[in-house]
Amino acid sequence: MASYPTLNPFDGRDLRTVELMSAVAVEQRLAAAQAAFPAWSGLPLEQRGVLLRQVAAALRTRRDEIQRTMTREMGKLRGEALAEIEKSAAACEYYADHAAGYLSPQPIPTEAQRSYVVYQPIGCVLAVMPWNFPVWQVFRFLAPSLMAGNVALLKHASNVPGCADLIAAVLADAGMPAGVFAVLHIDNEQAAGVLRDRRVKAVTLTGSERAGRAIAANAGDQLKKCVMELGGSDAFVVLDDADLDATVAAAVKSRFDNAGQTCIAAKRFVLVDAIADAFVQRFVAAAKARVYGDPQDPSTTLAPLARADLRDGLHRQVRQSIDQGARALLGCEPLAGTHAGYPASILDHVAPGMPAYEEELFGPVAAIVRVKNEAEAVRVANDTPFGLGGSVWTGDAARGERVAAQLQCGAAFVNSVVRSDARLPFGGTKRSGFGRELAEHGIREFTNIKTVYVA
Ligand code: NDP
């Protein structure tokens, strides 16, 4: 496959034919990254910070063009795309402000004259990124990594090549030195070759478990560091004392924003019997209000899925769950006459063994699991191969914290939707992956944490 087409998921129209890069073109970018590293890592942090601020400004300048490209390529609602671009710009500024503190040498008292830890850049990092947040996922990695002094190559998802090119244009507009960042339009086999190249020191992936297994195996074979941010099936635990109005509003937002294609979206709604019927009644009514339509139109509140094959895969999971006894309360049939449209959908009485219970539903389908009490809610919340995030909803914050402490995941939120925030570390446990992004933990992932000991 030397080229492939990309389609607009709203109307199915051809957008662009992407030519895969030749071996020579890939080699040029690897060589440029290698050549750029000494000068880039040698720049004082403040100067890298100045450039990151210029990147933030360039993102804002090109905001409308980037938004239209995101919407055309993967169907994101206009408002959601604009918010994502702003969040990405803010992350650049956040790391421009905080990288020096996160990376400053840490003295550690020992019997030595001086002993301390320094955080040194490692070189070129390969980023393999997904389409669901085609700008934010890239900057979540790129802002800290560039501030740490690394250089980066991006292999973006094949359906968002225009987003990848615009990110490269933004960095060029900002005056980023040549070679510090480049986009590779390559397939997965070529990406495996890039990871094997001795000039590439590490890899970060956000994507599916399938991609994670392939890339982590390759990284393991090469003994290269990797960070894996994979799927999730976050529980949204509603206890008997929750404020149902606020909880339902949060549930709808968490499940149906971005057409449900969010790794940390609430996917399994674990409801204690005392409030289950009342919650479900309000949840169905609120979800019904999500209107599918053109993602560029401001009145649309439910976007198409990013590709027709993803919609078909989601529907297979829904069908099979219904065949095994789940009850369809809302939606659960593809929207006729659309290319990749799926309505806001709710499955009740989801139970172990069903895809809606065991697998990630990467689309606008909520799975409801009814439980007797708090203890059973915790057991069900943890009864999943995933461990990305989870939330608990209760009128008693202390009770919420006790439940949060028992959730086997990388981020447990009480009375709040799980979300990423540059100030807080982000990542999973179990099959949701390993390593952390954001905060100080994220910026240190791709550094050499080096001990210096002066006897
Ligand atoms: P993928 O995981 O396949 O895509 C994510 C990225 O990984 C893309 O850049 C993709 O490239 C790349 N990739 C996939 N396989 C390999 C490989 N063997 N070697 C190198 N790179 C690879 O996601 P899909 O688009 O197929 O989505 C399928 C499912 O993945 C979703 O339904 C969802 O469950 C999950 N997913 C989770 C995300 C999250 O945020 N946790 C994000 C996206 C998907 P290419 O596009 O060229 O194949």
mmCIF file with all atom_site columns, C-alpha atoms in Angstrom, residues 2 23 29 50 52 55 88 93 116 118 180 204 208 238 254 282 302 340 346 348 365 382 431 434 438 448:
data_model
loop_
_atom_site.group_PDB
_atom_site.id
_atom_site.type_symbol
_atom_site.label_atom_id
_atom_site.label_alt_id
_atom_site.label_comp_id
_atom_site.label_asym_id
_atom_site.label_entity_id
_atom_site.label_seq_id
_atom_site.pdbx_PDB_ins_code
_atom_site.Cartn_x
_atom_site.Cartn_y
_atom_site.Cartn_z
_atom_site.occupancy
_atom_site.B_iso_or_equiv
_atom_site.pdbx_formal_charge
_atom_site.auth_seq_id
_atom_site.auth_comp_id
_atom_site.auth_asym_id
_atom_site.auth_atom_id
_atom_site.pdbx_PDB_model_num
ATOM 1  C CA . ALA A 1 2   ? 1.914   3.048  -1.223 1.00 0.00 ? 2   ALA A CA 1
ATOM 2  C CA . ALA A 1 23  ? 12.498  4.907  2.866  1.00 0.00 ? 23  ALA A CA 1
ATOM 3  C CA . ARG A 1 29  ? 13.743  12.802 9.016  1.00 0.00 ? 29  ARG A CA 1
ATOM 4  C CA . VAL A 1 50  ? 10.010  30.747 24.787 1.00 0.00 ? 50  VAL A CA 1
ATOM 5  C CA . LEU A 1 52  ? 6.812   26.460 23.491 1.00 0.00 ? 52  LEU A CA 1
ATOM 6  C CA . VAL A 1 55  ? 3.818   27.137 19.688 1.00 0.00 ? 55  VAL A CA 1
ATOM 7  C CA . SER A 1 88  ? -3.236  21.909 23.869 1.00 0.00 ? 88  SER A CA 1
ATOM 8  C CA . GLU A 1 93  ? 2.318   27.151 28.398 1.00 0.00 ? 93  GLU A CA 1
ATOM 9  C CA . TYR A 1 116 ? 21.860  14.361 43.719 1.00 0.00 ? 116 TYR A CA 1
ATOM 10 C CA . VAL A 1 118 ? 19.517  15.031 37.466 1.00 0.00 ? 118 VAL A CA 1
ATOM 11 C CA . VAL A 1 180 ? 13.206  18.930 16.449 1.00 0.00 ? 180 VAL A CA 1
ATOM 12 C CA . THR A 1 204 ? 4.977   6.410  23.377 1.00 0.00 ? 204 THR A CA 1
ATOM 13 C CA . SER A 1 208 ? -5.803  0.168  21.325 1.00 0.00 ? 208 SER A CA 1
ATOM 14 C CA . VAL A 1 238 ? -23.545 5.842  41.626 1.00 0.00 ? 238 VAL A CA 1
ATOM 15 C CA . SER A 1 254 ? -18.783 11.721 30.053 1.00 0.00 ? 254 SER A CA 1
ATOM 16 C CA . ARG A 1 282 ? -33.414 10.542 33.947 1.00 0.00 ? 282 ARG A CA 1
ATOM 17 C CA . LEU A 1 302 ? -23.677 14.130 18.948 1.00 0.00 ? 302 LEU A CA 1
ATOM 18 C CA . ALA A 1 340 ? -20.739 6.506  10.461 1.00 0.00 ? 340 ALA A CA 1
ATOM 19 C CA . ILE A 1 346 ? -28.158 2.794  26.540 1.00 0.00 ? 346 ILE A CA 1
ATOM 20 C CA . ASP A 1 348 ? -29.497 -1.981 30.715 1.00 0.00 ? 348 ASP A CA 1
ATOM 21 C CA . VAL A 1 365 ? -23.229 3.391  24.157 1.00 0.00 ? 365 VAL A CA 1
ATOM 22 C CA . ASN A 1 382 ? -12.863 -3.653 39.409 1.00 0.00 ? 382 ASN A CA 1
ATOM 23 C CA . ARG A 1 431 ? -4.440  -3.691 30.464 1.00 0.00 ? 431 ARG A CA 1
ATOM 24 C CA . PHE A 1 434 ? 1.728   1.691  32.006 1.00 0.00 ? 434 PHE A CA 1
ATOM 25 C CA . LEU A 1 438 ? 1.414   14.974 32.267 1.00 0.00 ? 438 LEU A CA 1
ATOM 26 C CA . ASN A 1 448 ? 17.584  9.606  32.095 1.00 0.00 ? 448 ASN A CA 1
#
